């Protein structure tokens, strides 16, 4: 174990999802399957929305970047986690830990705001269909995605050094399967007021503003759908945002469950289970949610599987 001040800490020990020895190999295969499906699904979405001209609309542009973010988020976490299921000494170096936390923050914050951007896109498509290609132009799409990535990188650059500015004295065992800010700060023997304030401020602000965008967008979408007189029109309008509504509900539901627990019921083990969901399970589910409920994606996928060469000719 490391002792003394922060400069003497060279590595941390990750406890993982479970410390029960008999579960390590079964869990390895479970999470290997989850990660394999995540890679397959998200690479599939990225490929299809890149090569086929029918999927070159703003909605699929944002979906492609959501898939990139999901792939990045799970890749920051899963490989190290899988290795640790198979080794007895589950260590992670100080700099590797800092890099993992930074990478996790980049992708989780990017996902929060990409879902908000996608909600705004659906709002414009349903509430202002005639102005859609003007309001959500190619330039605006690039701007929104660029700002999302820029802000997520800024968050990581600010929060990560704050978390690693404290001292660790008595223990270097992280009660988690990756380097997250809450279990890291729980190990500190120095004053954690500043980093905890920074983490809480960024987490609360990001969640609040992204949820406000999502709620306002969907409130207006629902009002617009209710104003449509024909049931066929309502069904068509609803189908354009149904997939995103499911993805948003699952993602924000998990985050709110974690952040809105009463302090008396709050535990690092509960955080760990919630983290499994939004770092590994949701990135696996998103391609399924968007492809199974989307006729365009299913049509393009079927065509691609039947004749891959023809799909590439459509670029």
Coordinates of C-alpha atoms in Angstrom, one line a residue:
X1 CA 0.0 0.0 0.0
X2 CA 1.1 3.5 -0.6
X3 CA 1.6 5.9 2.3
X4 CA 2.7 9.4 2.8
X5 CA 1.9 12.2 0.4
X6 CA 0.6 12.1 -3.2
X7 CA 4.1 12.1 -4.7
X8 CA 4.8 8.6 -3.2
X9 CA 1.7 7.0 -4.7
X10 CA 2.7 5.1 -7.8
X11 CA -0.3 2.8 -8.2
X12 CA -3.9 2.1 -7.0
X13 CA -5.7 -1.2 -6.6
X14 CA -9.1 -1.6 -8.2
X15 CA -11.5 -3.8 -6.2
X16 CA -13.6 -4.5 -9.3
X17 CA -17.3 -5.3 -9.6
X18 CA -16.9 -8.1 -7.0
X19 CA -14.1 -9.3 -4.8
X20 CA -15.5 -12.9 -4.7
X21 CA -12.9 -15.1 -6.4
X22 CA -15.4 -17.7 -7.8
X23 CA -17.2 -14.9 -9.7
X24 CA -14.1 -13.5 -11.5
X25 CA -14.2 -15.9 -14.6
X26 CA -18.0 -15.8 -15.1
X27 CA -18.0 -12.0 -14.8
X28 CA -15.1 -11.9 -17.3
X29 CA -17.2 -13.7 -19.9
X30 CA -20.3 -11.6 -19.1
X31 CA -18.5 -8.3 -19.6
X32 CA -16.5 -9.6 -22.5
X33 CA -19.8 -10.3 -24.3
X34 CA -21.2 -6.9 -23.3
X35 CA -18.0 -5.1 -24.6
X36 CA -18.0 -7.2 -27.8
X37 CA -21.6 -6.4 -28.6
X38 CA -20.9 -2.7 -27.8
X39 CA -18.0 -2.6 -30.2
X40 CA -20.0 -4.5 -32.9
X41 CA -23.1 -2.4 -32.5
X42 CA -21.5 1.1 -32.4
X43 CA -19.0 0.4 -35.2
X44 CA -22.0 -0.9 -37.2
X45 CA -23.9 2.4 -36.6
X46 CA -20.8 4.5 -37.4
X47 CA -20.2 2.5 -40.6
X48 CA -23.8 2.6 -41.8
X49 CA -24.3 6.3 -41.2
X50 CA -21.0 7.1 -42.9
X51 CA -21.3 5.0 -46.1
X52 CA -25.0 5.3 -47.1
X53 CA -26.4 8.4 -48.6
X54 CA -29.9 7.7 -47.2
X55 CA -28.4 8.2 -43.7
X56 CA -26.7 11.6 -44.3
X57 CA -29.3 13.7 -42.5
X58 CA -28.5 15.7 -39.3
X59 CA -30.3 13.0 -37.2
X60 CA -27.9 10.3 -38.3
X61 CA -24.9 12.7 -38.1
X62 CA -25.7 13.1 -34.4
X63 CA -26.4 9.4 -34.0
X64 CA -23.0 8.6 -35.5
X65 CA -21.3 10.8 -32.9
X66 CA -23.3 9.3 -30.1
X67 CA -22.0 5.9 -31.3
X68 CA -18.4 7.2 -31.3
X69 CA -18.9 8.5 -27.7
X70 CA -20.5 5.2 -26.6
X71 CA -17.6 3.3 -28.1
X72 CA -15.1 5.6 -26.5
X73 CA -16.7 5.5 -23.1
X74 CA -16.8 1.7 -22.9
X75 CA -13.3 1.4 -24.3
X76 CA -11.9 3.7 -21.6
X77 CA -13.3 1.3 -19.0
X78 CA -13.8 -2.2 -20.3
X79 CA -10.3 -3.4 -21.4
X80 CA -8.6 -2.7 -18.0
X81 CA -11.7 -4.1 -16.2
X82 CA -11.5 -7.4 -18.3
X83 CA -7.7 -7.8 -17.6
X84 CA -8.3 -7.3 -13.8
X85 CA -10.8 -10.2 -13.8
X86 CA -8.0 -12.5 -14.9
X87 CA -5.1 -11.3 -12.6
X88 CA -4.6 -11.6 -8.9
X89 CA -3.0 -8.1 -8.5
X90 CA -5.6 -5.7 -9.8
X91 CA -3.3 -2.6 -10.0
X92 CA -3.5 0.6 -12.1
X93 CA -0.7 3.1 -12.2
X94 CA -1.1 6.6 -10.9
X95 CA -0.9 8.2 -14.4
X96 CA -3.0 5.4 -16.0
X97 CA -5.7 6.1 -13.3
X98 CA -5.6 9.9 -14.0
X99 CA -5.9 9.2 -17.8
X100 CA -8.8 6.8 -17.3
X101 CA -10.7 9.3 -15.2
X102 CA -10.0 12.1 -17.8
X103 CA -11.2 9.8 -20.6
X104 CA -14.3 8.8 -18.7
X105 CA -15.2 12.4 -18.0
X106 CA -14.7 13.4 -21.7
X107 CA -17.1 10.7 -23.0
X108 CA -19.7 10.8 -20.2
X109 CA -20.1 14.6 -20.4
X110 CA -20.1 14.4 -24.3
X111 CA -22.9 11.8 -24.0
X112 CA -25.0 14.0 -21.7
X113 CA -24.9 16.9 -24.1
X114 CA -25.1 14.8 -27.3
X115 CA -28.4 13.5 -26.1
X116 CA -29.5 17.1 -25.5
X117 CA -28.4 18.1 -29.0
X118 CA -30.4 15.1 -30.4
X119 CA -33.5 16.2 -28.5
X120 CA -33.2 19.7 -30.0
X121 CA -32.8 18.1 -33.4
X122 CA -36.0 16.1 -33.0
X123 CA -37.8 19.3 -31.6
X124 CA -36.9 21.2 -34.8
X125 CA -37.8 18.3 -37.1
X126 CA -41.3 17.9 -35.6
X127 CA -42.1 21.5 -34.5
X128 CA -40.5 23.4 -37.5
X129 CA -40.3 20.8 -40.3
X130 CA -40.2 23.5 -43.1
X131 CA -37.2 25.2 -41.5
X132 CA -35.5 22.0 -40.5
X133 CA -32.6 22.0 -43.1
X134 CA -32.0 25.7 -42.4
X135 CA -32.1 25.6 -38.6
X136 CA -30.1 22.3 -38.4
X137 CA -27.8 23.0 -41.3
X138 CA -24.5 21.2 -41.9
X139 CA -22.6 24.1 -40.4
X140 CA -24.9 24.1 -37.3
X141 CA -24.4 20.3 -36.9
X142 CA -20.6 20.6 -36.9
X143 CA -20.8 23.6 -34.5
X144 CA -23.0 21.7 -32.0
X145 CA -20.9 18.6 -32.1
X146 CA -17.6 20.6 -31.9
X147 CA -18.9 22.5 -28.8
X148 CA -20.0 19.3 -27.2
X149 CA -16.5 17.8 -27.5
X150 CA -14.8 21.0 -26.6
X151 CA -16.8 21.4 -23.4
X152 CA -16.3 17.7 -22.4
X153 CA -12.6 18.1 -22.8
X154 CA -12.6 21.3 -20.8
X155 CA -14.5 19.5 -18.0
X156 CA -12.0 16.7 -17.9
X157 CA -9.0 19.1 -17.9
X158 CA -10.5 21.0 -15.0
X159 CA -11.9 18.2 -12.9
X160 CA -9.2 15.5 -13.2
X161 CA -6.3 17.7 -11.8
X162 CA -8.6 18.7 -8.9
X163 CA -9.3 15.1 -8.0
X164 CA -5.6 14.3 -8.2
X165 CA -4.5 17.3 -6.2
X166 CA -5.3 15.7 -2.8
X167 CA -3.0 13.5 -0.7
X168 CA -3.4 9.7 -0.1
X169 CA -2.1 8.4 3.2
X170 CA -3.5 5.2 4.5
X171 CA -5.0 3.3 1.6
X172 CA -4.7 3.0 -2.2
X173 CA -7.5 0.5 -2.7
X174 CA -10.3 2.0 -4.9
X175 CA -13.7 0.5 -4.2
X176 CA -14.7 0.5 -7.9
X177 CA -13.9 -1.2 -11.3
X178 CA -12.4 2.0 -12.8
X179 CA -10.9 5.3 -11.5
X180 CA -13.9 7.4 -10.7
X181 CA -13.8 10.7 -8.8
X182 CA -16.1 9.7 -5.8
X183 CA -14.2 6.6 -4.7
X184 CA -10.9 8.3 -5.3
X185 CA -11.7 11.3 -3.1
X186 CA -13.0 8.8 -0.5
X187 CA -9.4 7.6 -0.1
X188 CA -7.9 11.0 0.6
X189 CA -6.6 12.0 4.0
X190 CA -6.4 15.7 3.1
X191 CA -9.1 18.3 2.8
X192 CA -11.3 17.4 -0.2
X193 CA -13.6 20.4 0.0
X194 CA -12.4 22.0 -3.2
X195 CA -12.3 19.0 -5.5
X196 CA -15.7 17.8 -4.1
X197 CA -17.1 21.2 -4.8
X198 CA -15.7 21.2 -8.3
X199 CA -17.0 17.7 -9.0
X200 CA -20.5 18.5 -7.5
X201 CA -20.7 21.8 -9.4
X202 CA -19.8 20.3 -12.8
X203 CA -22.0 17.2 -12.3
X204 CA -25.0 19.2 -11.2
X205 CA -24.6 21.9 -13.8
X206 CA -24.1 19.5 -16.7
X207 CA -27.1 17.3 -15.6
X208 CA -29.3 20.3 -15.0
X209 CA -28.7 22.2 -18.3
X210 CA -28.8 19.1 -20.5
X211 CA -32.0 17.9 -18.8
X212 CA -33.6 21.3 -19.2
X213 CA -32.9 21.2 -23.0
X214 CA -34.3 17.6 -23.2
X215 CA -37.4 18.4 -21.1
X216 CA -38.3 21.6 -23.0
X217 CA -37.7 19.9 -26.4
X218 CA -39.9 17.0 -25.6
X219 CA -42.6 19.1 -23.9
X220 CA -42.9 21.0 -27.2
X221 CA -42.7 17.8 -29.2
X222 CA -45.6 16.3 -27.2
X223 CA -47.7 19.5 -27.7
X224 CA -46.9 19.4 -31.4
X225 CA -47.9 15.7 -31.8
X226 CA -51.1 16.3 -29.8
X227 CA -52.0 19.1 -32.3
X228 CA -51.7 16.7 -35.3
X229 CA -55.3 15.7 -36.3
X230 CA -54.7 12.4 -38.1
X231 CA -53.7 9.4 -36.1
X232 CA -51.3 8.4 -39.0
X233 CA -49.6 11.8 -38.7
X234 CA -49.2 11.5 -34.9
X235 CA -47.8 8.0 -35.3
X236 CA -45.3 9.1 -37.9
X237 CA -44.2 12.1 -35.7
X238 CA -43.9 9.9 -32.6
X239 CA -41.8 7.3 -34.5
X240 CA -39.2 9.9 -35.4
X241 CA -38.3 10.5 -31.8
X242 CA -39.4 7.3 -30.0
X243 CA -35.9 5.7 -30.2
X244 CA -34.3 8.8 -28.7
X245 CA -36.9 9.0 -26.0
X246 CA -36.1 5.5 -24.9
X247 CA -32.3 6.1 -24.9
X248 CA -32.8 9.4 -22.9
X249 CA -35.1 7.8 -20.4
X250 CA -32.7 4.9 -19.7
X251 CA -29.6 7.2 -19.5
X252 CA -31.0 10.0 -17.4
X253 CA -33.0 7.5 -15.3
X254 CA -29.7 5.8 -14.3
X255 CA -27.9 9.1 -13.5
X256 CA -30.8 10.5 -11.5
X257 CA -31.1 7.2 -9.5
X258 CA -27.5 7.6 -8.6
X259 CA -27.4 11.3 -7.8
X260 CA -30.9 11.7 -6.1
X261 CA -30.5 8.9 -3.6
X262 CA -30.9 9.9 0.0
X263 CA -27.5 10.2 1.7
X264 CA -28.4 7.5 4.2
X265 CA -28.9 5.0 1.4
X266 CA -26.0 6.1 -0.7
X267 CA -23.1 3.8 -1.0
X268 CA -20.1 3.2 -3.2
X269 CA -21.5 -0.3 -4.0
X270 CA -24.7 1.3 -5.4
X271 CA -22.7 3.8 -7.4
X272 CA -20.7 0.8 -8.8
X273 CA -23.8 -1.0 -10.0
X274 CA -25.2 2.3 -11.6
X275 CA -21.8 2.9 -13.2
X276 CA -21.9 -0.6 -14.8
X277 CA -25.1 0.4 -16.4
X278 CA -24.1 3.8 -17.9
X279 CA -20.5 3.0 -18.8
X280 CA -21.1 -0.5 -20.2
X281 CA -24.7 -1.6 -20.6
X282 CA -26.2 1.6 -22.1
X283 CA -23.4 1.9 -24.8
X284 CA -24.4 -1.7 -25.7
X285 CA -28.1 -1.0 -25.7
X286 CA -28.1 2.3 -27.7
X287 CA -27.3 0.7 -31.2
X288 CA -30.1 -1.9 -30.5
X289 CA -32.6 0.9 -29.5
X290 CA -31.8 3.0 -32.5
X291 CA -31.6 0.2 -35.1
X292 CA -34.6 -2.0 -34.0
X293 CA -37.0 1.0 -33.8
X294 CA -35.7 2.7 -37.0
X295 CA -36.9 1.6 -40.5
X296 CA -34.1 3.5 -42.3
X297 CA -31.3 1.9 -40.3
X298 CA -32.9 -1.6 -40.7
X299 CA -33.3 -1.1 -44.5
X300 CA -29.7 0.1 -44.9
X301 CA -28.4 -2.7 -42.7
X302 CA -30.3 -5.3 -44.7
X303 CA -28.9 -3.9 -47.9
X304 CA -25.4 -3.7 -46.5
X305 CA -25.5 -7.4 -45.4
X306 CA -26.9 -8.5 -48.8
X307 CA -24.4 -6.4 -50.8
X308 CA -21.7 -4.5 -49.0
X309 CA -20.1 -3.3 -52.2
X310 CA -23.3 -1.6 -53.3
X311 CA -23.6 0.3 -50.0
X312 CA -20.1 1.7 -50.5
X313 CA -21.1 2.9 -54.0
X314 CA -23.8 5.1 -52.4
X315 CA -21.3 7.3 -50.5

